[in-house]
Coordinates of C-alpha atoms in Angstrom, one line a residue:
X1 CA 109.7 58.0 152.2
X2 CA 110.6 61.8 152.2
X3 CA 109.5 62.5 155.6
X4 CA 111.2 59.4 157.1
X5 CA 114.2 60.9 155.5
X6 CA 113.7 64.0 157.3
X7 CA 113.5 62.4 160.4
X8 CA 117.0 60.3 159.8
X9 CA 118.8 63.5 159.3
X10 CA 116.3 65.2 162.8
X11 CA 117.9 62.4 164.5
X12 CA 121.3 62.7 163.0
X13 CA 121.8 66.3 163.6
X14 CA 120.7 65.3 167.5
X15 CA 123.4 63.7 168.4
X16 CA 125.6 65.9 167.3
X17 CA 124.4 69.2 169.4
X18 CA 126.7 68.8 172.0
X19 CA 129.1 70.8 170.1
X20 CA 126.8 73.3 169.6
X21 CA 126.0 76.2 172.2
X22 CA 122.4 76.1 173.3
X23 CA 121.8 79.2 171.4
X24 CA 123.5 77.4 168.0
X25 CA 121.6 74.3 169.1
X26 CA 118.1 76.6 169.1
X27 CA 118.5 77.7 165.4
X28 CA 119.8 74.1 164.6
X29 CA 116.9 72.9 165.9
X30 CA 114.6 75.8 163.7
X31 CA 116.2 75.2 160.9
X32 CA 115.7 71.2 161.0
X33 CA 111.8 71.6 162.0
X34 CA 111.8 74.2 158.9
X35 CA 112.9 71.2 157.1
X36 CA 110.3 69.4 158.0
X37 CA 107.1 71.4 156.6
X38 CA 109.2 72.4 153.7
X39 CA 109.2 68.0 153.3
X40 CA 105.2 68.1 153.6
X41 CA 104.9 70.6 151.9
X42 CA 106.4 69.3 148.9
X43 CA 104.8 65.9 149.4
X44 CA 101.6 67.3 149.6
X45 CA 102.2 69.4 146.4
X46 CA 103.4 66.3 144.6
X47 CA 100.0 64.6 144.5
X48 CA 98.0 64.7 141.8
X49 CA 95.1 68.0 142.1
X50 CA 92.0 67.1 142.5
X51 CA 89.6 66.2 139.6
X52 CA 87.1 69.1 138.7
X53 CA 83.5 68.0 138.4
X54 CA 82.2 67.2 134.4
X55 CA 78.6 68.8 134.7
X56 CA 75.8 67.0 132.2
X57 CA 73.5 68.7 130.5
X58 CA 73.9 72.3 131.1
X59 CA 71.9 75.1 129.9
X60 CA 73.6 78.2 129.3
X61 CA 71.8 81.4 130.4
X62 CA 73.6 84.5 129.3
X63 CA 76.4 86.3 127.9
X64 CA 78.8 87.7 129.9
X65 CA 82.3 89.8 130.0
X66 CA 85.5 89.2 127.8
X67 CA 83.1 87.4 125.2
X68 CA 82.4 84.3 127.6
X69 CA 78.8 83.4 128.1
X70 CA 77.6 82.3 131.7
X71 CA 75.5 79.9 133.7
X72 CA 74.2 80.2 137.3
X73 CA 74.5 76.7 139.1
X74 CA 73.3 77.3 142.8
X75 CA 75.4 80.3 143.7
X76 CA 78.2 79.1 141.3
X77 CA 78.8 81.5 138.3
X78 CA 80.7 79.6 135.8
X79 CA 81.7 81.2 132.5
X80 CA 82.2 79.1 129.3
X81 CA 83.5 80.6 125.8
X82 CA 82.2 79.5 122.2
X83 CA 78.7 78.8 123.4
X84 CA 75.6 80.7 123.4
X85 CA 72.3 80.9 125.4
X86 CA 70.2 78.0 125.2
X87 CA 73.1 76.1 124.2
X88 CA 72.8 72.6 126.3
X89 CA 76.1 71.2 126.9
X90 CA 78.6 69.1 128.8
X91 CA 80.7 71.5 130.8
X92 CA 84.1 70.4 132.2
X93 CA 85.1 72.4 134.9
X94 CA 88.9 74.0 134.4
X95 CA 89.1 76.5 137.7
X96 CA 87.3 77.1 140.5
X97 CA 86.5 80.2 142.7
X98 CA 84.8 80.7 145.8
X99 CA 81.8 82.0 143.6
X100 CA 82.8 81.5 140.5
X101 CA 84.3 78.4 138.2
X102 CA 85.4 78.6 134.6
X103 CA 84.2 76.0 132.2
X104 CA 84.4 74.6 128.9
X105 CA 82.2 72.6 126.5
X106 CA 83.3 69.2 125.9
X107 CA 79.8 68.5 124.4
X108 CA 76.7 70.3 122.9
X109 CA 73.7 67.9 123.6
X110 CA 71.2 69.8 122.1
X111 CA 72.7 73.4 120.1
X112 CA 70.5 76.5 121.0
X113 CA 68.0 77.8 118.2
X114 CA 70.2 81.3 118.7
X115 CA 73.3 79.4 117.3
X116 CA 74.7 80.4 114.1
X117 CA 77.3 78.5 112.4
X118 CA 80.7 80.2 112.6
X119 CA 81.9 81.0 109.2
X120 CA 85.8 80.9 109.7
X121 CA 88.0 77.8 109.8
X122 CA 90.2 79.4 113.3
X123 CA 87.3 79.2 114.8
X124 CA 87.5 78.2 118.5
X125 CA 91.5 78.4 118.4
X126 CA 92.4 81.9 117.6
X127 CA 90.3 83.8 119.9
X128 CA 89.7 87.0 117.4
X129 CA 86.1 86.9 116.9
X130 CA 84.6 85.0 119.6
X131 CA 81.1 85.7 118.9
X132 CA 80.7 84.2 115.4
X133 CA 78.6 81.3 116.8
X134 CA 75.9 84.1 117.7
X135 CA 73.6 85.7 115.1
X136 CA 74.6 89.2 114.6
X137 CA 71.4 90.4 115.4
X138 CA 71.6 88.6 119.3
X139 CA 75.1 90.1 119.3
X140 CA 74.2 93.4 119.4
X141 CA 71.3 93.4 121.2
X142 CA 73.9 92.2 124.2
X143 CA 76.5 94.6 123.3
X144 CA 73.3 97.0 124.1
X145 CA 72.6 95.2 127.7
X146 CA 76.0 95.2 128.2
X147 CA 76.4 99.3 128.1
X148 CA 73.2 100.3 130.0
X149 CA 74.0 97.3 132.4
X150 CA 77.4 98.9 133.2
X151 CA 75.9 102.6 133.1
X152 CA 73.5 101.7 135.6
X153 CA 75.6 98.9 137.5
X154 CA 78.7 101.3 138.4
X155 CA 78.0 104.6 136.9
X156 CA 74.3 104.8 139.5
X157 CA 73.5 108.0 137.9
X158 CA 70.0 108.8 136.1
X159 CA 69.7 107.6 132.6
X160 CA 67.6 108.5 129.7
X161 CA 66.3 105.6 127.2
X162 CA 68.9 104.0 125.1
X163 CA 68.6 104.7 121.3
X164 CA 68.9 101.4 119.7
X165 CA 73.0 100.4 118.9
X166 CA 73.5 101.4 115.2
X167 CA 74.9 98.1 114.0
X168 CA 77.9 97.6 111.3
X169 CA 76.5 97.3 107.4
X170 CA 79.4 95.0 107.1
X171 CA 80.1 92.1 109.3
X172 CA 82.7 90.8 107.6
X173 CA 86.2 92.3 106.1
X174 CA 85.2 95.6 107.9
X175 CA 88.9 96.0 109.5
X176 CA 91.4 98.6 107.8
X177 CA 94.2 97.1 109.7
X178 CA 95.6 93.7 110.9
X179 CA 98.6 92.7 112.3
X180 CA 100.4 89.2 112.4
X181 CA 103.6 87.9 114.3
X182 CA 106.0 85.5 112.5
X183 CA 107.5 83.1 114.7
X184 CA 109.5 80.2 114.6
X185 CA 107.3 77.8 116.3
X186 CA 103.9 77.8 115.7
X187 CA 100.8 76.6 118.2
X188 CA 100.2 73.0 118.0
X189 CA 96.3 71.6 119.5
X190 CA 96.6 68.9 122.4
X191 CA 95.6 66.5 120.0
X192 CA 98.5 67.6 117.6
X193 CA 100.7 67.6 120.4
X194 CA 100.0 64.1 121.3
X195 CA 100.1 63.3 117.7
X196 CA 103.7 64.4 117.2
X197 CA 103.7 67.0 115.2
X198 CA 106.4 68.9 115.4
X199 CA 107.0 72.7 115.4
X200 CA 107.3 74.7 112.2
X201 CA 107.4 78.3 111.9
X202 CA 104.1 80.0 111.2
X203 CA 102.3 83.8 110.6
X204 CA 99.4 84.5 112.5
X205 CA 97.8 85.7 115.6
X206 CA 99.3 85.1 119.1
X207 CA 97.4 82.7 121.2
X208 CA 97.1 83.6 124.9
X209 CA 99.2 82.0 127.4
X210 CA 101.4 80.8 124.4
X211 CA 103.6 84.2 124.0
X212 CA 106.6 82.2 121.9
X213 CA 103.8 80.5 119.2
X214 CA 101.5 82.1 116.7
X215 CA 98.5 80.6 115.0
X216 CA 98.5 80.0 111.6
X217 CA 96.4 81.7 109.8
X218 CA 95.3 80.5 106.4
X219 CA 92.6 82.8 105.9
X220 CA 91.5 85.7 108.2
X221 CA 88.0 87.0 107.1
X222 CA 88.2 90.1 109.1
X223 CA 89.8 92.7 106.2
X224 CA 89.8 92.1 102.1
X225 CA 91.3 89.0 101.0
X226 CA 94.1 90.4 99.5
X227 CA 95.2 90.3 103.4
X228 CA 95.3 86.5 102.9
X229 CA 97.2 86.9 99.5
X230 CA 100.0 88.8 101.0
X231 CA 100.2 87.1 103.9
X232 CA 100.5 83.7 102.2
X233 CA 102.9 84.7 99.3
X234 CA 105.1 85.7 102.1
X235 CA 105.3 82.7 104.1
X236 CA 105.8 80.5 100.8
X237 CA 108.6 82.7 99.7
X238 CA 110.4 82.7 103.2
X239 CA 110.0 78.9 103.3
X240 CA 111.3 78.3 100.1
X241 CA 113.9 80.6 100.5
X242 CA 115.4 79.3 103.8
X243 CA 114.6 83.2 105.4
X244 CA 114.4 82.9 109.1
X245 CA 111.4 83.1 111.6
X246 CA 111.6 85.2 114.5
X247 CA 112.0 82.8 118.1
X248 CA 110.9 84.8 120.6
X249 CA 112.5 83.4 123.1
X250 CA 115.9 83.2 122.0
X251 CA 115.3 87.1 120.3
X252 CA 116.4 86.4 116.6
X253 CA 115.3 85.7 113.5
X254 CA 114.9 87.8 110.2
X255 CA 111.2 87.9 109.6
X256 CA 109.3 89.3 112.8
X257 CA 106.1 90.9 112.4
X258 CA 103.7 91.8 109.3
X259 CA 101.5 94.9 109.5
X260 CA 98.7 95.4 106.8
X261 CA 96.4 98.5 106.7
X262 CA 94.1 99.6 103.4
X263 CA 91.7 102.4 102.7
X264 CA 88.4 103.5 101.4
X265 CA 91.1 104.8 98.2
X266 CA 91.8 102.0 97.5
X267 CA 95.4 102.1 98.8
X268 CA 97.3 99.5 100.5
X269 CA 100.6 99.4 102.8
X270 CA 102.2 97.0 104.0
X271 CA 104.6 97.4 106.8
X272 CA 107.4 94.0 107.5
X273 CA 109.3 94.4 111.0
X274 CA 112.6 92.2 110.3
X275 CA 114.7 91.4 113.1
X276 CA 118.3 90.4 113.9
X277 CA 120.3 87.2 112.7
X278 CA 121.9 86.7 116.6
X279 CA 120.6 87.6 119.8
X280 CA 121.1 91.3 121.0
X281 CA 122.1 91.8 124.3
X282 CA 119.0 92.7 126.8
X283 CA 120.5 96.2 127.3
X284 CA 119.4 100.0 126.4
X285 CA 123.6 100.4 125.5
X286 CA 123.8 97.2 123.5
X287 CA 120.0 97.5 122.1
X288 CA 121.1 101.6 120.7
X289 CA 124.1 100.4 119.4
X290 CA 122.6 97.8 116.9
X291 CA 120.3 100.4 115.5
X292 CA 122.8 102.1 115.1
X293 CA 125.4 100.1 113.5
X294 CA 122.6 97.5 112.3
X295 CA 125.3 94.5 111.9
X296 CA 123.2 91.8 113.0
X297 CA 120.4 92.9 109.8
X298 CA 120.4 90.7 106.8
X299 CA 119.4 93.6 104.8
X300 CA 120.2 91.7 101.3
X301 CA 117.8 89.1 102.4
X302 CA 115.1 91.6 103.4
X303 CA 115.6 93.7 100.3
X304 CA 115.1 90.4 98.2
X305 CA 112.0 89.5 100.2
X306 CA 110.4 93.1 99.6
X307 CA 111.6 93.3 95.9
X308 CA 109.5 89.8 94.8
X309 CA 106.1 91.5 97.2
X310 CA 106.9 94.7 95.2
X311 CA 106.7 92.5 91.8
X312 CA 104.1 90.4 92.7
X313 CA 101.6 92.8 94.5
X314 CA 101.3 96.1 92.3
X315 CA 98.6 96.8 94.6
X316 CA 101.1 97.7 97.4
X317 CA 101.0 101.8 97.2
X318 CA 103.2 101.9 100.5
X319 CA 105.8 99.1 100.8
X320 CA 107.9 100.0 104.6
X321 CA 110.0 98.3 106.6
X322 CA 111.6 98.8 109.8
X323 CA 114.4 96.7 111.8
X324 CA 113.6 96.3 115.1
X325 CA 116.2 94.0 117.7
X326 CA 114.5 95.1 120.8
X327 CA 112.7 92.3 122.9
X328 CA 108.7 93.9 122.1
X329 CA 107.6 94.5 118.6
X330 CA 106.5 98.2 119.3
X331 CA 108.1 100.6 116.7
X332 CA 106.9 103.5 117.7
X333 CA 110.5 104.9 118.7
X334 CA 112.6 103.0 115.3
X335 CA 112.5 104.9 111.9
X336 CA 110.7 102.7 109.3
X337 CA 112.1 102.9 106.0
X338 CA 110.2 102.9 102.4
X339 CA 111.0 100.7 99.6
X340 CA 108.1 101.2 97.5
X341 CA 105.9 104.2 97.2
X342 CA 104.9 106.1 99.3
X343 CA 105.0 106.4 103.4
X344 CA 101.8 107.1 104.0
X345 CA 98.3 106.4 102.8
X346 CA 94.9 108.4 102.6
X347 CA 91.6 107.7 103.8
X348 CA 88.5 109.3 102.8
X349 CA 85.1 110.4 104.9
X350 CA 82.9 112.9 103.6
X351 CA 85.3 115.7 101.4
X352 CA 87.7 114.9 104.4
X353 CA 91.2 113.1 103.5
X354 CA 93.1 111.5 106.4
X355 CA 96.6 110.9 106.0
X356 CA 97.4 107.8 107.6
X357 CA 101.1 106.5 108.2
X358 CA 102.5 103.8 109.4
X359 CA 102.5 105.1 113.4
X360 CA 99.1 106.5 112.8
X361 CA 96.2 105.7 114.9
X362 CA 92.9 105.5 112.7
X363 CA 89.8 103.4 114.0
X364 CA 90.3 100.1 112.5
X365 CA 86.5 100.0 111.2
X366 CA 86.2 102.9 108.9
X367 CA 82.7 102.3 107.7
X368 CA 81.5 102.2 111.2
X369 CA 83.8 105.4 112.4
X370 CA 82.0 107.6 110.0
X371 CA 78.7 106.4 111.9
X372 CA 81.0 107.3 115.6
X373 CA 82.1 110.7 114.6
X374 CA 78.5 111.4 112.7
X375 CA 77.0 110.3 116.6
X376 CA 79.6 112.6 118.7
X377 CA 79.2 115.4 115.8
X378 CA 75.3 115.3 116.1
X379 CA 75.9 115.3 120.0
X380 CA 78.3 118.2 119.9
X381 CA 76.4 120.8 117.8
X382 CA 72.5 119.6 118.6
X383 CA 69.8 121.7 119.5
X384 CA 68.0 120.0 122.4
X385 CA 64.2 121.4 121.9
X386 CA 63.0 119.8 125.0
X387 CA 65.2 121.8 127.6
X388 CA 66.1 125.3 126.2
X389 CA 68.7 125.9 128.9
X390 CA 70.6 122.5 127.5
X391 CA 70.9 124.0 124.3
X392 CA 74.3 125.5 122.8
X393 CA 74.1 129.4 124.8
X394 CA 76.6 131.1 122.3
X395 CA 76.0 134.0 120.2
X396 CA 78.6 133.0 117.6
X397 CA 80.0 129.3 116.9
X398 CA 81.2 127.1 119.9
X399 CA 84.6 126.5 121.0
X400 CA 85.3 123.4 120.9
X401 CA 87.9 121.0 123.1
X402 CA 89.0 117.7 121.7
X403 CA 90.2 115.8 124.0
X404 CA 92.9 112.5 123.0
X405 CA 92.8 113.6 119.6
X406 CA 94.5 111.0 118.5
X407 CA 95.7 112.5 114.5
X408 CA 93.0 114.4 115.1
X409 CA 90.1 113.1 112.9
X410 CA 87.1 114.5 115.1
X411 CA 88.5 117.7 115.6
X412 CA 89.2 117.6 111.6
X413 CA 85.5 116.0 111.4
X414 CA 83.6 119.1 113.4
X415 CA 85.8 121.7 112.5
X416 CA 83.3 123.7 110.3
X417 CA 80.5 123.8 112.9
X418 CA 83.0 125.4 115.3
X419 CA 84.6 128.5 116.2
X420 CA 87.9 126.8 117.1
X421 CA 89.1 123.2 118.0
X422 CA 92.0 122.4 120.5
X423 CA 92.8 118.9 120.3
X424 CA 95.2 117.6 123.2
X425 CA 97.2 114.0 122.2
X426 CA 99.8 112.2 124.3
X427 CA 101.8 111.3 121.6
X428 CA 103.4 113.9 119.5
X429 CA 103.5 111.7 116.0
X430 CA 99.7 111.7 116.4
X431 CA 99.9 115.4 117.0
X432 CA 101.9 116.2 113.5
X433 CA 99.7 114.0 111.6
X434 CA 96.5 116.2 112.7
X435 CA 98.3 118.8 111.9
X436 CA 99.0 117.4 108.3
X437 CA 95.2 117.1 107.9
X438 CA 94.0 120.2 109.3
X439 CA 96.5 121.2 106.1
X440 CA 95.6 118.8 103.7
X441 CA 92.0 119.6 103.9
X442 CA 92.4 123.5 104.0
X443 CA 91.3 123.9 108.2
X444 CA 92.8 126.7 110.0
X445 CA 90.4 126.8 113.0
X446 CA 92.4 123.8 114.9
X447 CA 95.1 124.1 117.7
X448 CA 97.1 121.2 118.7
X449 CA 98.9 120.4 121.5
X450 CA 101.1 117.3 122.6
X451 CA 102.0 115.8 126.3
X452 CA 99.7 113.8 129.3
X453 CA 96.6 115.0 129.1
X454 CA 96.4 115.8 133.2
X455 CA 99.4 117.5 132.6
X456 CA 98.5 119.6 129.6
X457 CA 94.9 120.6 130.5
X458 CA 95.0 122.1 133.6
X459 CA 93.1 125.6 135.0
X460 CA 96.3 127.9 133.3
X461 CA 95.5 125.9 129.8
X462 CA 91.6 127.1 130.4
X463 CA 92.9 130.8 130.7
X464 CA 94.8 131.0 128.3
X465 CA 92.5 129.5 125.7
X466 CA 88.9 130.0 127.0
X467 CA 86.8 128.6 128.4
X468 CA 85.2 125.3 125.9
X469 CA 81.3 125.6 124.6
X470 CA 81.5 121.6 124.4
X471 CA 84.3 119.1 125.1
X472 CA 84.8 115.8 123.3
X473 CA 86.6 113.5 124.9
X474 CA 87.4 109.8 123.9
X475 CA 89.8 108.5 126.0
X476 CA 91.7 105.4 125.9
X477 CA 90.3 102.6 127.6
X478 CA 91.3 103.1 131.1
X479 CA 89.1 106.2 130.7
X480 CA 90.2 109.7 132.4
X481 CA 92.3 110.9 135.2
X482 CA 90.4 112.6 138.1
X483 CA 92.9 115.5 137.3
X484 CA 91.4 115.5 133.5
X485 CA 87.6 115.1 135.4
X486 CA 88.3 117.8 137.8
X487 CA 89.5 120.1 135.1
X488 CA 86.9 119.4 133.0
X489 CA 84.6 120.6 136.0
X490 CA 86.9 123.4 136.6
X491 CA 86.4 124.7 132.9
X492 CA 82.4 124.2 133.2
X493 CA 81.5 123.6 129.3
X494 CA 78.0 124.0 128.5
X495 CA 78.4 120.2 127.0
X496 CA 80.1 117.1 126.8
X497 CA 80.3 114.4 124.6
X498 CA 82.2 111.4 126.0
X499 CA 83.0 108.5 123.3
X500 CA 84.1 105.3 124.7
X501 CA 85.3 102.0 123.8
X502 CA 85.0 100.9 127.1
X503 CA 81.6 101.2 129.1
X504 CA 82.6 100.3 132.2
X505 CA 84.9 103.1 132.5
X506 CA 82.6 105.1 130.8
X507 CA 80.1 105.1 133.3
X508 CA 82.6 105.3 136.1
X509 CA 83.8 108.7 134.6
X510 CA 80.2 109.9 134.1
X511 CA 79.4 109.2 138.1
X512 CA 82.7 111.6 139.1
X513 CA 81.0 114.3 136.5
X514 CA 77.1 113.8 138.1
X515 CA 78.0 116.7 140.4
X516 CA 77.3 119.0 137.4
X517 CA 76.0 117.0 134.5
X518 CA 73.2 114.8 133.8
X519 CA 73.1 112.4 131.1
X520 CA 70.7 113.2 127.7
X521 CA 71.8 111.0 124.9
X522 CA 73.0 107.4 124.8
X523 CA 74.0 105.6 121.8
X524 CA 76.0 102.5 121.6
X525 CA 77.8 102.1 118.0
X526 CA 79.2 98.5 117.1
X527 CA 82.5 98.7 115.7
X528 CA 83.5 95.3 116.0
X529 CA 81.2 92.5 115.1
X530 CA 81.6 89.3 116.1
X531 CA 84.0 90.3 119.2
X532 CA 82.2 91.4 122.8
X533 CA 83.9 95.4 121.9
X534 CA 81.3 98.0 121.5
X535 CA 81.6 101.7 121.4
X536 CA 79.2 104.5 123.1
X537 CA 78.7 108.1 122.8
X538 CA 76.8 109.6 125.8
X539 CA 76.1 113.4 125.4
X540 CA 76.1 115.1 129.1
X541 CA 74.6 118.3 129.9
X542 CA 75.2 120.8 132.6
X543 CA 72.6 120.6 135.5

């Protein structure tokens, strides 16, 4: 029908060219033959895509990437989430690559002997802990493949043995921190879709490819209960009270975002992000003026909500808030305001105390950070008996750089086996907290410094300061800058000990620095069970 259409209005426009000049007549002409494959092109679109295959009985092989496990069909890859290896299962095919395909189970015919049975209700939906259906044990002995496969795979530099990943004592509400959006709609299933349900607001986690929705949470297993508690009371008492839920896409709504972080001292903050009644104009001009002026805040509303959290949760040491109207939920930049207690709370490790506010960045597993920073302190200071030219060649205590400091907890942590520790941070908040806690605890052997890292430690910085003994360096995950590699190489330490939450960037670093170091120590330190995340401290020595 469409393309007979096309060629009414061909025929049409023909017998009108003679009022056209032959060059107006050439682009007529174009333009209708245009017309024409923009027609097919449409009506080919149009039809309906092309089933996928359903594939029966399907072993699963392995565990791959992003917390996925994988089967090899021919020279297919196809990777399937929420199953394990041995799982046999009924895979429906949902994209599909040249050499790859993506995949989910519709059915487990026969469940692997490897499968454990996941302990939390959002299992499958939210996406958090992906890895629940595998015994811990399997998980980190493939959060151990994973690192040496990517050291080997893209770093292709020699390797010693890998000392065996040092596992988390606690596998379940091991997290010091969580964070939940409040939005107005929350994610509905297929089934509840089809069901009619409709939308109510809800506090949870963000599902991908639904950026407007959060997941309900009922109970998150991943930090104490009280967590739940809080999190709950809220959303009763906003309900109840006819407070309103943040739309993200219209950008308004009071109640917008609930932060949560405790501590080994038994303190708790809580941090609620409330946002503005009407929508703010998408504008840096219009955005400063409102938190400025603040005319769009329901603060009565707010202060009423915080008052009854105050009453009913003694446990709160640190009660903040913040208004934010800007479209992203980042507050770095806004002030955050207390209503209760404190603005900060501490966290212990060894006769260290961490002051930890509400822009702080602290590892989120504390148990498990004392193990990291034990690792990279070991690594640092170390005497290497089997290679005396590897060991420390100082006649006095090493100088030590630490590099993305963060508030400066490993520079804090190795302080006292050190002559001096320079700690380098992008972001000056993090700076003044380590500052704070070089204080707190009495240090006066750390320097700090804030700005970009390529920026700040450069050949100059290296004069001026000296030359490092060892450099500890645990960048973010899209690992280091050749500028920060090159200057590392520049300032020729007699060590370096390189934690990273991310191996494959790890090992692509530690192939730049082969030139002058080799490899001595690996250990891979799980910080996050029931996720694919690992951490891993390699200690390099000069060649």
């Amino acid at each position: 029908m469409l393309n007979r259409l096309v060629l009414e209005l061909f025929s049409a426009k023909l017998n009108e060219k003679s009022q056209y000049s032959k060059t107006n007549d050439f682009f007529f002409q174009k333009k209708i033959v245009n017309l024409h494959k923009i027609s097919f092109t449409t009506l080919f679109m149009a039809r309906k895509k092309k089933q996928l295959p359903l594939l029966e009985g399907i072993e699963i092989t392995d565990v791959a990437a992003e917390g996925k496990a994988l089967v090899r069909i021919d020279d297919l890859v196809v990777f399937v989430p929420y199953v394990v290896p041995g799982d046999v299962v009924d895979l429906q095919i949902t994209r599909k690559k040249h050499h790859y395909a993506e995949a989910k189970a519709v059915r487990i015919v026969k469940p692997s002997a490897k499968r454990a049975v996941p302990f939390c209700e959002h299992f499958g939906l939210c996406g958090g802990c992906k890895w629940q259906c595998l015994p811990y044990e399997e998980q980190i002995m493939w959060k151990q493949r994973q690192v040496m496969d990517n050291l080997r795979r893209i770093g292709k530099v020699e390797l010693p043995e890998c000392t065996p990943i040092l596992g988390s004592r606690q596998t379940q509400e091991y997290r010091n921190k969580l964070d939940f959006g409040c939005a107005s709609k929350q994610w509905l299933t297929d089934e509840q879709m089809k069901q009619g349900i409709p939308f109510h607001p809800g506090i949870g986690f963000h599902i991908s490819g639904a950026f407007d929705k959060v997941l309900p949470i009922n109970k998150c297993w991943l930090m104490d209960d009280l967590n739940n508690q809080i999190r709950n009371h809220i959303f009763d008492y906003a309900c109840q009270n006819g407070i309103t839920f943040y739309d993200l896409r219209a950008q308004h709504g009071l109640l917008r975002d609930i932060v949560m972080r405790n501590s080994h001292s038994g303190e708790w903050m809580v941090i609620i992000q409330f946002g503005p009644t009407e929508p703010i104009a998408n504008n840096k001009e219009s955005i400063a003026e409102e938190i400025s002026t603040q005319s769009q805040f329901d603060e009565p509303t707010a202060m009423a909500l915080l008052e009854d959290l105050h009453k009913t949760f003694p446990q709160i040491s640190s009660l903040l808030y913040v208004y934010n109207p800007k479209c992203n939920d980042t507050f770095g930049d806004l002030d955050v305001k207390t209503y209760y207690g404190t603005d900060f709370i501490y966290e212990l490790m060894e006769d260290l105390r961490f002051k930890v506010g509400p822009k702080s960045f602290y590892q989120t597993n504390t148990e498990q950070a004392y193990i990291l920073y034990k690792v990279a302190r070991e690594f640092a200071f170390m005497n290497l008996q089997d290679n005396e030219a590897t060991s420390l060649q100082t006649d006095k205590l090493p100088l030590v750089y630490d590099l993305y400091t963060g508030t400066g907890t490993i520079a804090n942590f190795v302080a006292k086996k050190a002559r001096q520790v320079i700690g380098i941070e992008y972001v000056p908040e993090a700076i003044e907290d380590a500052k704070v806690n070089s204080q707190i605890n009495g240090i006066d052997n750390t320097l700090f410094y804030a700005g970009d890292m390529k920026d700040i430690l450069n050949r100059e910085f290296i004069e001026k300061h000296g030359r490092p003994d060892v450099i500890i360096t645990d960048p973010p995950r899209a690992g280091m800058h050749q500028d920060v590699i090159d200057t590392i190489l520049f300032a020729a330490p007699q060590r370096i000990v390189y934690v990273s939450c991310n191996p494959a960037t790890q090992a692509r670093d530690i192939q730049l620095l082969d030139t002058a170091y080799k490899v001595v120590k690996i250990q891979p330190v799980d910080m996050f069970p029931h996720t694919q995340h690992v951490e891993n401290v390699v200690l390099m020595v000069r060649k």
